[in-house]
Coordinates of C-alpha atoms and ligand atoms in Angstrom, one line a residue:
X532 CA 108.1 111.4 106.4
X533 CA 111.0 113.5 106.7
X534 CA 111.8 116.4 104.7
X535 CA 113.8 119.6 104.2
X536 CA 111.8 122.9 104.0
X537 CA 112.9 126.3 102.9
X538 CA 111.0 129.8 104.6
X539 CA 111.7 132.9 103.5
X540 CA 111.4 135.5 106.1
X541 CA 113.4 138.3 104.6
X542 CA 115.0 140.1 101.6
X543 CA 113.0 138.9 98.7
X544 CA 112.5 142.1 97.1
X545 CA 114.8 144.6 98.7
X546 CA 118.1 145.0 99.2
X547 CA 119.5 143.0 101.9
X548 CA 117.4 141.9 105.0
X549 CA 118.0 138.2 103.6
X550 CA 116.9 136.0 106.1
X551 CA 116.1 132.2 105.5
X552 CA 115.8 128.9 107.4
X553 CA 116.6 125.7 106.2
X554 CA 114.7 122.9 107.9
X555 CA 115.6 118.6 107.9
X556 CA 114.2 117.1 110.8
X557 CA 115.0 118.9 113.9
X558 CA 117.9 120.7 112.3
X559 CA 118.2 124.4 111.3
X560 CA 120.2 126.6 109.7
X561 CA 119.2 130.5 109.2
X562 CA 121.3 132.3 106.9
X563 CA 122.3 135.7 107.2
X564 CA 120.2 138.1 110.0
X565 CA 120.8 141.9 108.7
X566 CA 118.9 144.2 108.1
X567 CA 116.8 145.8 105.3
X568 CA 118.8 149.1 104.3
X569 CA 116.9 152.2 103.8
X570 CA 118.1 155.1 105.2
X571 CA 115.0 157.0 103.8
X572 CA 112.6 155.1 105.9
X573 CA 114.9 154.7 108.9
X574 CA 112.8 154.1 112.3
X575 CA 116.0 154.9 113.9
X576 CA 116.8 158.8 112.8
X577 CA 119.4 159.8 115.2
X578 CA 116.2 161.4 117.5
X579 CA 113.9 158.3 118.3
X580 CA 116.2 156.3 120.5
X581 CA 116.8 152.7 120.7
X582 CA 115.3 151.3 124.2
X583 CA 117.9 148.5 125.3
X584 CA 116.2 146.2 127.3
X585 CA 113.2 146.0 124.7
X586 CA 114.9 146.1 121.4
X587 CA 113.8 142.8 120.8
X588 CA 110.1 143.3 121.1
X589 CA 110.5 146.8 119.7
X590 CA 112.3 145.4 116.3
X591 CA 109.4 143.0 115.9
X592 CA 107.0 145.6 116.3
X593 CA 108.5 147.3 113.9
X594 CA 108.8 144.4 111.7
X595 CA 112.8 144.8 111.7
X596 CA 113.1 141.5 112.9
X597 CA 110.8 138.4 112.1
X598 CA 108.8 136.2 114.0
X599 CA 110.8 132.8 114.2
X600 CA 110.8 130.1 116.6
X601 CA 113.3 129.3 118.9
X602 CA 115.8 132.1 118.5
X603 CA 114.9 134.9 120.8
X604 CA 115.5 134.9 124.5
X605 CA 112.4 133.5 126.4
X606 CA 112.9 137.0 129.0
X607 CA 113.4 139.5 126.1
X608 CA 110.1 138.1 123.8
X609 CA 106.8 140.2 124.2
X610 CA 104.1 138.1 126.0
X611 CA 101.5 138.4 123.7
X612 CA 103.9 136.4 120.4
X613 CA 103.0 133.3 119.7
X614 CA 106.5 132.2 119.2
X615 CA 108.3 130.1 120.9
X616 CA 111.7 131.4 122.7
X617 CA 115.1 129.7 122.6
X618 CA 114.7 128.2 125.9
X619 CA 111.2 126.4 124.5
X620 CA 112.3 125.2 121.3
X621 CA 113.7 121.6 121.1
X622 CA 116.2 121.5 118.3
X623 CA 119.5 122.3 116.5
X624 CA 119.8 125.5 115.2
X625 CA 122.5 127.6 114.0
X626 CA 123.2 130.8 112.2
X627 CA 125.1 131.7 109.5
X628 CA 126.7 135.0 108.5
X629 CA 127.8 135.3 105.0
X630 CA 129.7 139.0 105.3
X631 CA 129.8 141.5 107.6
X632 CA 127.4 144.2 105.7
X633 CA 124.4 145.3 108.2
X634 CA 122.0 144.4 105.9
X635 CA 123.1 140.4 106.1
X636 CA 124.6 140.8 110.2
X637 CA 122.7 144.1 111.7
X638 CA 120.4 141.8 114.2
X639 CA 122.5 138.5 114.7
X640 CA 123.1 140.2 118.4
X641 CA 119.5 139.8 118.7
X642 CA 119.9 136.2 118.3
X643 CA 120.0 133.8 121.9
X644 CA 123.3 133.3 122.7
X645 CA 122.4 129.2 123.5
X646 CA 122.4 129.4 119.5
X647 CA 125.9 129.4 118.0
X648 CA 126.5 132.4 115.1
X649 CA 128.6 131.2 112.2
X650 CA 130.5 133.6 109.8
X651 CA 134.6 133.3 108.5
X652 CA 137.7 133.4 110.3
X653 CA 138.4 136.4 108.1
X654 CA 134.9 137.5 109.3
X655 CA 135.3 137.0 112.8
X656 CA 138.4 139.1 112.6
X657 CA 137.5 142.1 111.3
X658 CA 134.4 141.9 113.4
X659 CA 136.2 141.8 116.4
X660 CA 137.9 144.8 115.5
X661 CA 135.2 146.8 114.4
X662 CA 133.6 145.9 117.9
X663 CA 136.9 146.9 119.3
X664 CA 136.6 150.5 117.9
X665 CA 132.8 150.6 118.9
X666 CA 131.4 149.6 115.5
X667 CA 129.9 146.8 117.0
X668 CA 126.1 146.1 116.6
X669 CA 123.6 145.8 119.7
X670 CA 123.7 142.8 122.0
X671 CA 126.2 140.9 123.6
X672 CA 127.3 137.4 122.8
X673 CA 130.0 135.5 121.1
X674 CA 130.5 134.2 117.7
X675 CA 131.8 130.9 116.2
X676 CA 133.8 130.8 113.4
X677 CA 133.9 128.7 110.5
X678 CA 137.0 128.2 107.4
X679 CA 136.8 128.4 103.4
X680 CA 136.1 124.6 102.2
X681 CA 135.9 122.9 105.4
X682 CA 132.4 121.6 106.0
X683 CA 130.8 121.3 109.6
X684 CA 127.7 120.3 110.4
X685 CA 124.6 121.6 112.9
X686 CA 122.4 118.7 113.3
X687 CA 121.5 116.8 110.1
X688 CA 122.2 119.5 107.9
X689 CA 126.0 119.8 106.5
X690 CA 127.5 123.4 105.2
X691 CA 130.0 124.2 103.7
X692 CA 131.4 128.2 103.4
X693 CA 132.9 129.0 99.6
X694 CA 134.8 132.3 99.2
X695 CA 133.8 134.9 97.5
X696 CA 134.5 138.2 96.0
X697 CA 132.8 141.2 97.8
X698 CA 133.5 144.8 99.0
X699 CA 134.6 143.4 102.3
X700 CA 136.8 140.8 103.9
X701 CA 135.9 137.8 104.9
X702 CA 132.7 137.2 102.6
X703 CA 131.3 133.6 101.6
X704 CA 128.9 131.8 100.2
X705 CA 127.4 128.6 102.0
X706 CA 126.9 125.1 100.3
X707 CA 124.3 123.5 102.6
X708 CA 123.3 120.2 102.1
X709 CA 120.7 117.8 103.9
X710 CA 119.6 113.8 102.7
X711 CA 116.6 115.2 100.2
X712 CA 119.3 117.5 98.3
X713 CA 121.6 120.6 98.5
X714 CA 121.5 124.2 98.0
X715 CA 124.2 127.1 97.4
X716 CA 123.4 130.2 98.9
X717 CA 125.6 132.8 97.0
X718 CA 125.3 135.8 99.5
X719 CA 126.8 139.5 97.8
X720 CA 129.5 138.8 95.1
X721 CA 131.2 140.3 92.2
X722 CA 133.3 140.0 89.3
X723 CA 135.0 143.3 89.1
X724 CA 137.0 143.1 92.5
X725 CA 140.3 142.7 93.4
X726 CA 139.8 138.9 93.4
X727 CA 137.6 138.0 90.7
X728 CA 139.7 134.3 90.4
X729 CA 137.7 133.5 93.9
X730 CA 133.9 133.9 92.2
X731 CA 135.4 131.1 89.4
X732 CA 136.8 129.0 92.2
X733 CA 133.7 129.1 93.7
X734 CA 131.4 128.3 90.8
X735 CA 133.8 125.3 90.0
X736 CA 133.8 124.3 94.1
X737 CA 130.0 124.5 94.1
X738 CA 129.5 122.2 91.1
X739 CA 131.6 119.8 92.4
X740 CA 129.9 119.5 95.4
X741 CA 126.4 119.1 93.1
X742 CA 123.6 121.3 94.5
X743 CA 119.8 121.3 93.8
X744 CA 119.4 124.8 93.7
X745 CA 121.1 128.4 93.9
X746 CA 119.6 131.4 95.9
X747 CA 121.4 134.2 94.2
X748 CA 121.1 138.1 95.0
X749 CA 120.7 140.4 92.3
X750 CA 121.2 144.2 93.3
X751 CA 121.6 145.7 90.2
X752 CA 119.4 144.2 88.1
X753 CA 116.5 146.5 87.0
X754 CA 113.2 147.2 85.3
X755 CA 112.7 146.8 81.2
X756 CA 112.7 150.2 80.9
X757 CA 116.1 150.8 82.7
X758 CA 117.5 147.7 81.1
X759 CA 116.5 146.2 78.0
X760 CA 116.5 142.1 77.7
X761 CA 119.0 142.0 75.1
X762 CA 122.1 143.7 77.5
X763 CA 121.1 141.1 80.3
X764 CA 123.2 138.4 78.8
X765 CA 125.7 136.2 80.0
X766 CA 129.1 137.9 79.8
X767 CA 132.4 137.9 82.1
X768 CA 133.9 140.7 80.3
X769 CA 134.6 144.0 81.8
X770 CA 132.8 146.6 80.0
X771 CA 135.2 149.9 79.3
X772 CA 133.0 152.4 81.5
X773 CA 133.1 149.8 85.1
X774 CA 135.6 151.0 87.3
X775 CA 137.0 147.5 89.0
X776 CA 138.1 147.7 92.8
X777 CA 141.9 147.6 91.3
X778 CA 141.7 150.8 88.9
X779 CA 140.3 152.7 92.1
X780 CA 144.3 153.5 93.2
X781 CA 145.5 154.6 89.5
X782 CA 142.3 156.7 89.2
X783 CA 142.9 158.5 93.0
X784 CA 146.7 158.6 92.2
X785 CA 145.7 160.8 88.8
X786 CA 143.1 163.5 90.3
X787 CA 145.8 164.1 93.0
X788 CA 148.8 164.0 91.0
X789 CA 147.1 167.2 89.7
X790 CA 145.3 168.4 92.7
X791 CA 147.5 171.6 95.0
X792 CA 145.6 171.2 97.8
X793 CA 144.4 168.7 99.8
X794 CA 143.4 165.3 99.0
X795 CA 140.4 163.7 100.7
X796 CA 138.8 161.0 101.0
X797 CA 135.8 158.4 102.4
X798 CA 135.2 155.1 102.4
X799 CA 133.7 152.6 103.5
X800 CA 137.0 151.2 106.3
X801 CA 135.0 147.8 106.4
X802 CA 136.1 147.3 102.7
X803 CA 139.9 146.1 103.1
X804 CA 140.5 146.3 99.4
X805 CA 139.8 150.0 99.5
X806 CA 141.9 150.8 102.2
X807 CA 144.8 149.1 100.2
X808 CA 144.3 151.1 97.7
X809 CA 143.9 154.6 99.4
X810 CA 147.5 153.6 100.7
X811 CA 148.6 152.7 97.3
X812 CA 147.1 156.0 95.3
X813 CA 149.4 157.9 98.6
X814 CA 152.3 156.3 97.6
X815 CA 152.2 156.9 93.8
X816 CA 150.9 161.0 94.6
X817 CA 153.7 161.3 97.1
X818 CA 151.2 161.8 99.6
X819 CA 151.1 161.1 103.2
X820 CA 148.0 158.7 104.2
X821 CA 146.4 160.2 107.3
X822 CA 143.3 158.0 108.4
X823 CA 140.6 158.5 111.4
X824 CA 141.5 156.1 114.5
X825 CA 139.4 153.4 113.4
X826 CA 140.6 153.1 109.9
X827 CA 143.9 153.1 111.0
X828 CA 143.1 150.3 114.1
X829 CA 141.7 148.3 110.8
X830 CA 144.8 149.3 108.6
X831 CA 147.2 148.0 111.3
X832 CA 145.8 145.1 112.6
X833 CA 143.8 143.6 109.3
X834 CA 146.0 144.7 106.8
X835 CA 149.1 145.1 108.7
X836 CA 149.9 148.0 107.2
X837 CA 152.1 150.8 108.8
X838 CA 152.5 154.0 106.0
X839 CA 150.4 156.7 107.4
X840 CA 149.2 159.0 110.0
X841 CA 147.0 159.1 112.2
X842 CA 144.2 162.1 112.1
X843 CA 143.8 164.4 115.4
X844 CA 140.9 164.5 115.7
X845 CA 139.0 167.3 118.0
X846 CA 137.0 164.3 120.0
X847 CA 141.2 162.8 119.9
X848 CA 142.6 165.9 120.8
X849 CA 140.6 166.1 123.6
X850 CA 141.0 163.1 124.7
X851 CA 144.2 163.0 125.1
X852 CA 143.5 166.2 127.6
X853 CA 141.4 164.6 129.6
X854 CA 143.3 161.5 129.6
X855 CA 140.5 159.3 128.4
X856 CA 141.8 158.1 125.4
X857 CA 140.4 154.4 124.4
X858 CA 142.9 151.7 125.2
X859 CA 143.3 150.7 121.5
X860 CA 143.6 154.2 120.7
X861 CA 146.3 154.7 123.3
X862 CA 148.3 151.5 121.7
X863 CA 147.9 153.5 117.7
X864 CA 149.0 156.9 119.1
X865 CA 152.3 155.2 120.5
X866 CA 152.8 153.3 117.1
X867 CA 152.0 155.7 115.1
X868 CA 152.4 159.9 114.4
X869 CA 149.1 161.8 114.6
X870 CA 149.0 165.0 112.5
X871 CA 146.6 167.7 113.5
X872 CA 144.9 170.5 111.1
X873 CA 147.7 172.5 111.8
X874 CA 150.4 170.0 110.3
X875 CA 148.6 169.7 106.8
X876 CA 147.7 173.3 106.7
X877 CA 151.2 173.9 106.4
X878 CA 151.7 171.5 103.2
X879 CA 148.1 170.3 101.7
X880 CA 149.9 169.3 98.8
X881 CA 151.9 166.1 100.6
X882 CA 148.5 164.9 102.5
X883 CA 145.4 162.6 101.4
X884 CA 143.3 163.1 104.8
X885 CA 140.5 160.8 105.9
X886 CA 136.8 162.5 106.0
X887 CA 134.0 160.5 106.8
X888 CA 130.5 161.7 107.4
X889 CA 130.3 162.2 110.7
X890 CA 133.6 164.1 110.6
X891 CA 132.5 166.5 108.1
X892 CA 132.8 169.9 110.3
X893 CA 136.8 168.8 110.2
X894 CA 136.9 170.1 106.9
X895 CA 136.3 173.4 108.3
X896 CA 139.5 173.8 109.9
X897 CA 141.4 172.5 106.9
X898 CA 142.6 174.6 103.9
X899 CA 140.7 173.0 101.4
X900 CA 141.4 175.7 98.7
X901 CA 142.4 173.8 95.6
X902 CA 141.8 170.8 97.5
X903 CA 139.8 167.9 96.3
X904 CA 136.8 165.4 98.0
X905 CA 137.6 161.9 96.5
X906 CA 133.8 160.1 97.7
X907 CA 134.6 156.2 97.4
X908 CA 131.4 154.4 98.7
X909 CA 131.8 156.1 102.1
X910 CA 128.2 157.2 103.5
X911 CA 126.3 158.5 102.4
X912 CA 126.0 156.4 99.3
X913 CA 123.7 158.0 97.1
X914 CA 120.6 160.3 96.8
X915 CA 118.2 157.8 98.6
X916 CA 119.9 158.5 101.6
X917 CA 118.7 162.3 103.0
X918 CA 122.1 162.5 104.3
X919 CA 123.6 162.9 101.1
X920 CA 121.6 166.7 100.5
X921 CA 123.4 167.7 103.7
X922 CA 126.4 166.6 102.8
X923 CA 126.3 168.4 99.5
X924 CA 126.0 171.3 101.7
X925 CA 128.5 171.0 103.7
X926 CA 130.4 170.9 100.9
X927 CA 129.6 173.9 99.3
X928 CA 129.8 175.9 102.4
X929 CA 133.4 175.5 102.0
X930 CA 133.7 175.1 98.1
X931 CA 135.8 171.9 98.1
X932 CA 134.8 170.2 94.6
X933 CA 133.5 166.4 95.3
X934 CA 134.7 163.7 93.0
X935 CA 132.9 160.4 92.8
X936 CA 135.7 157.6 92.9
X937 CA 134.1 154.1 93.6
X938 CA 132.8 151.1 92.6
X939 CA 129.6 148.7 93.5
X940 CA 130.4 145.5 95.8
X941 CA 127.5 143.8 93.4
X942 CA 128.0 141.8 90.0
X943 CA 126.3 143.7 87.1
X944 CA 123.7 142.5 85.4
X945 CA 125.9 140.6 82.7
X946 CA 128.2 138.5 85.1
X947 CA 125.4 137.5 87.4
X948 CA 123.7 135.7 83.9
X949 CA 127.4 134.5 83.9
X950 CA 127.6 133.1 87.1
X951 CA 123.9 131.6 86.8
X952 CA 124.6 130.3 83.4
X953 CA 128.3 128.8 85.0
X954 CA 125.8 127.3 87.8
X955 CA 123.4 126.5 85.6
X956 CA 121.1 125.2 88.4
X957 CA 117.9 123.4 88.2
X958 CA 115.9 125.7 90.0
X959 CA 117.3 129.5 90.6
X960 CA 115.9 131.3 93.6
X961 CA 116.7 135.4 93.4
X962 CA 116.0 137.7 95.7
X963 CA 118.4 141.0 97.5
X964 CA 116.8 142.5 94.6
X965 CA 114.2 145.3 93.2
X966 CA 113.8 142.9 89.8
X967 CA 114.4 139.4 91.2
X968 CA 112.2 138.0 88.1
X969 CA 115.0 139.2 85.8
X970 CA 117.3 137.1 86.8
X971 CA 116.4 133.9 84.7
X972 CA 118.1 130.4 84.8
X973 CA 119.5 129.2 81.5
X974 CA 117.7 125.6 81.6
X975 CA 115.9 125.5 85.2
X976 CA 113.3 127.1 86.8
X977 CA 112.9 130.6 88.4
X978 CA 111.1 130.3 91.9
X979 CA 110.7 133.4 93.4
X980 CA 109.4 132.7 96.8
X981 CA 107.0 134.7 99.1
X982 CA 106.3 135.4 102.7
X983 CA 104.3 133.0 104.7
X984 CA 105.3 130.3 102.1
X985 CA 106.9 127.0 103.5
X986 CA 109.1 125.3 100.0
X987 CA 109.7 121.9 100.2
X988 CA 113.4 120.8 98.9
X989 CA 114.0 117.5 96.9
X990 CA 115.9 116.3 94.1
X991 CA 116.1 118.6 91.2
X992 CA 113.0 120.8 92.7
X993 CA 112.1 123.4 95.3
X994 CA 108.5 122.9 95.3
X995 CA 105.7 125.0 97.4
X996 CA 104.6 122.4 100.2
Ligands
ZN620 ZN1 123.6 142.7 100.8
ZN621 ZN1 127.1 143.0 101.0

């Protein structure tokens, strides 16, 4: 007898690294194939180098990647796995890419490219610019692209992409459905971003498409202790203290209206909303917008913006004297103006300058007296991350005050009850979470899954096979 089977092989209880497969017949679909993020226990320090040609058995060594069947490259698979490659696997399977974090797309290069890789238009788009500005992930292949509301199908199995709200463009959840019943896979969403009309759109598409149950992430939910029962209820209000992605500008365009020196700022560039809003807050100070060249390829081409400046750089600069500067680079710098340190030394009051991370020593050559560091989700992110002590450093080697302006990608606690309770499915699966078990469905059951598990899917029930 035929039946549709759910294995979990990644992100039940951390956050991201969400990989499942969805089984009917000889039809697959594996959903999302990022990466866990954990910067404190990062293989990959910056010393230990990647080897190319064996990243694939090095990653499952590692466990970075898991064991499946039939989606590695028979030539790039360690002998001694008792997996089956691409090449021996008879059957239809497909991956799909809900948003462009690495934790849910940091390995899909790894995946053979006989098996097509799924994620938006919007997706695909920004993708291919990031690759364009060499923030591309490792391996080479192509990627297929799928629209909001239009289902396709791989196989048996049909799926259906539903917009979403998220810290970057292009994100989706996926409505897959089989003969034995239908699931929602929700992806990373919130409530308090610039679009919080998609995440009711998308409860209202996903009900009327009917589904059996809803695999939900749940990043911010935490223990007893840190949370008590009786604030995890279902609410879609927006408590005073949350910043939402659209009071980012008005707060930036405050702390600079009153700042002398220079504004700065980092982000994360793959979060469009933001970079609207960096442009906005530049506007409102009377402030010229100068981003790094990648921001500003994204700017341009994504958002189609054209208000600011382009940030010489010293790897620019010397580009540009060696005459090796990037194509794409070449096309910005004839579009646009560049301003060096030299240009907003001379008036840090009319400039909001880019910084990120890895341009840090930048600020050295800038008068940041009286300036201002506006950190707004850029990397590092937090405390977990040993990155952020040496930043910290950095910063006080130069005195420049840093002001925490941001917001989470991830529903708080409250709205996801909301959304669940909206959903109201009859079984709840969450995971991309430290405290999946506290996320609780308001009249169906709470499966939380485990490793080595196979779930069998029917109607009304995921049940353990
Ligand atoms: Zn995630
Ligand atoms: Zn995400």
């Amino acid at each position: 007898m035929s039946k549709t089977t759910l294995t979990f092989y990644g992100g039940l209880r951390t956050i991201g690294g969400t990989i499942i497969a969805l089984q009917y017949e000889d039809s697959r679909v594996i959903f999302d194939f990022g990466l866990t993020y954990n910067p404190a226990a990062n293989i990959f320090d910056g010393q230990v180098q990647p080897r190319k040609s064996a990243i694939i058995r090095d990653y499952l060594k590692l466990g970075l990647i898991p064991a499946v069947d039939g989606i590695y490259n028979h030539e790039l698979l360690p002998d001694q796995l008792s997996i089956r490659s691409a090449q021996e696997y008879n059957g239809n399977t497909a991956v799909l890419i809900s948003h462009l974090h690495l934790d849910h797309m940091g390995a899909m290069g790894f995946i053979d490219s006989s098996i097509p890789v799924y994620m938006t238009r919007d997706s695909l788009r920004l993708y291919t610019t990031l690759e364009k500005v060499g923030e591309g992930i490792v391996g080479e292949r192509t990627y297929q692209s799928c629209d909001y509301n239009q289902s396709f199908t791989v196989g048996a199995i049909k799926i259906t992409p539903l917009q979403l709200d998220h810290d970057v463009l292009g994100a989706c959840a996926f409505h897959i459905e089989t003969p034995d019943g239908a699931i929602v896979y929700t992806g990373d969403l919130r409530m308090h971003g610039a679009h919080p009309e998609r995440v009711e759109t998308f409860i209202k598409s996903a009900k009327a498409l009917g589904f059996d149950a809803v695999i939900m992430e749940g990043t911010t939910l935490r223990s007893e202790e840190e949370l008590a029962e009786e604030l995890l209820v279902a609410s879609k209000e927006l408590p005073e203290d949350l910043l939402t992605e659209s009071m980012i500008a008005d707060g930036m365009t405050e702390i600079l209206r009153s700042t002398q020196g220079i504004g700065f700022f980092n982000i994360y560039q793959r979060n469009i909303d933001r970079i609207h809003g960096i442009l906005k807050a530049g506007r409102e100070s009377g402030r010229k917008v100068v981003f790094e060249a990648a921001t500003a390829e994204i700017a341009f081409k994504i958002l189609e913006e054209q208000d600011f400046f382009i940030y010489e750089s010293e790897a620019l600069r010397e580009s540009i004297v060696n005459g090796t500067v990037p194509e794409w680079q070449q096309e910005l710098i004839q579009e646009f103006h560049t301003v060096s340190y030299h240009d907003i030394n001379l008036e840090p009051s009319k400039f909001f300058v880019q910084n990120s991370y890895d341009q840090s020593l930048e600020l050295f050559d800038l008068h940041v007296t009286d300036g201002v560091y506006l950190h707004s989700n850029g990397v590092p992110l937090g405390a977990f991350d040993p990155a952020y002590e040496n930043l910290e450093r950095i910063l006080a080697t130069i005195n420049l005050e840093r002001v925490e302006v941001g917001t989470s990608g991830h529903a708080i606690p409250q709205h996801l009850r909301y959304i669940v309770d909206e959903l109201d499915p009859a079984v709840l699966i969450p995971l991309h979470s430290f405290y999946p078990e506290r996320l609780k469905a308001r009249n169906g059951v709470q499966l939380l899954p485990e490793y080595d598990k196979v779930y069998v899917l029917s109607k009304g029930s995921v049940k353990e096979q």
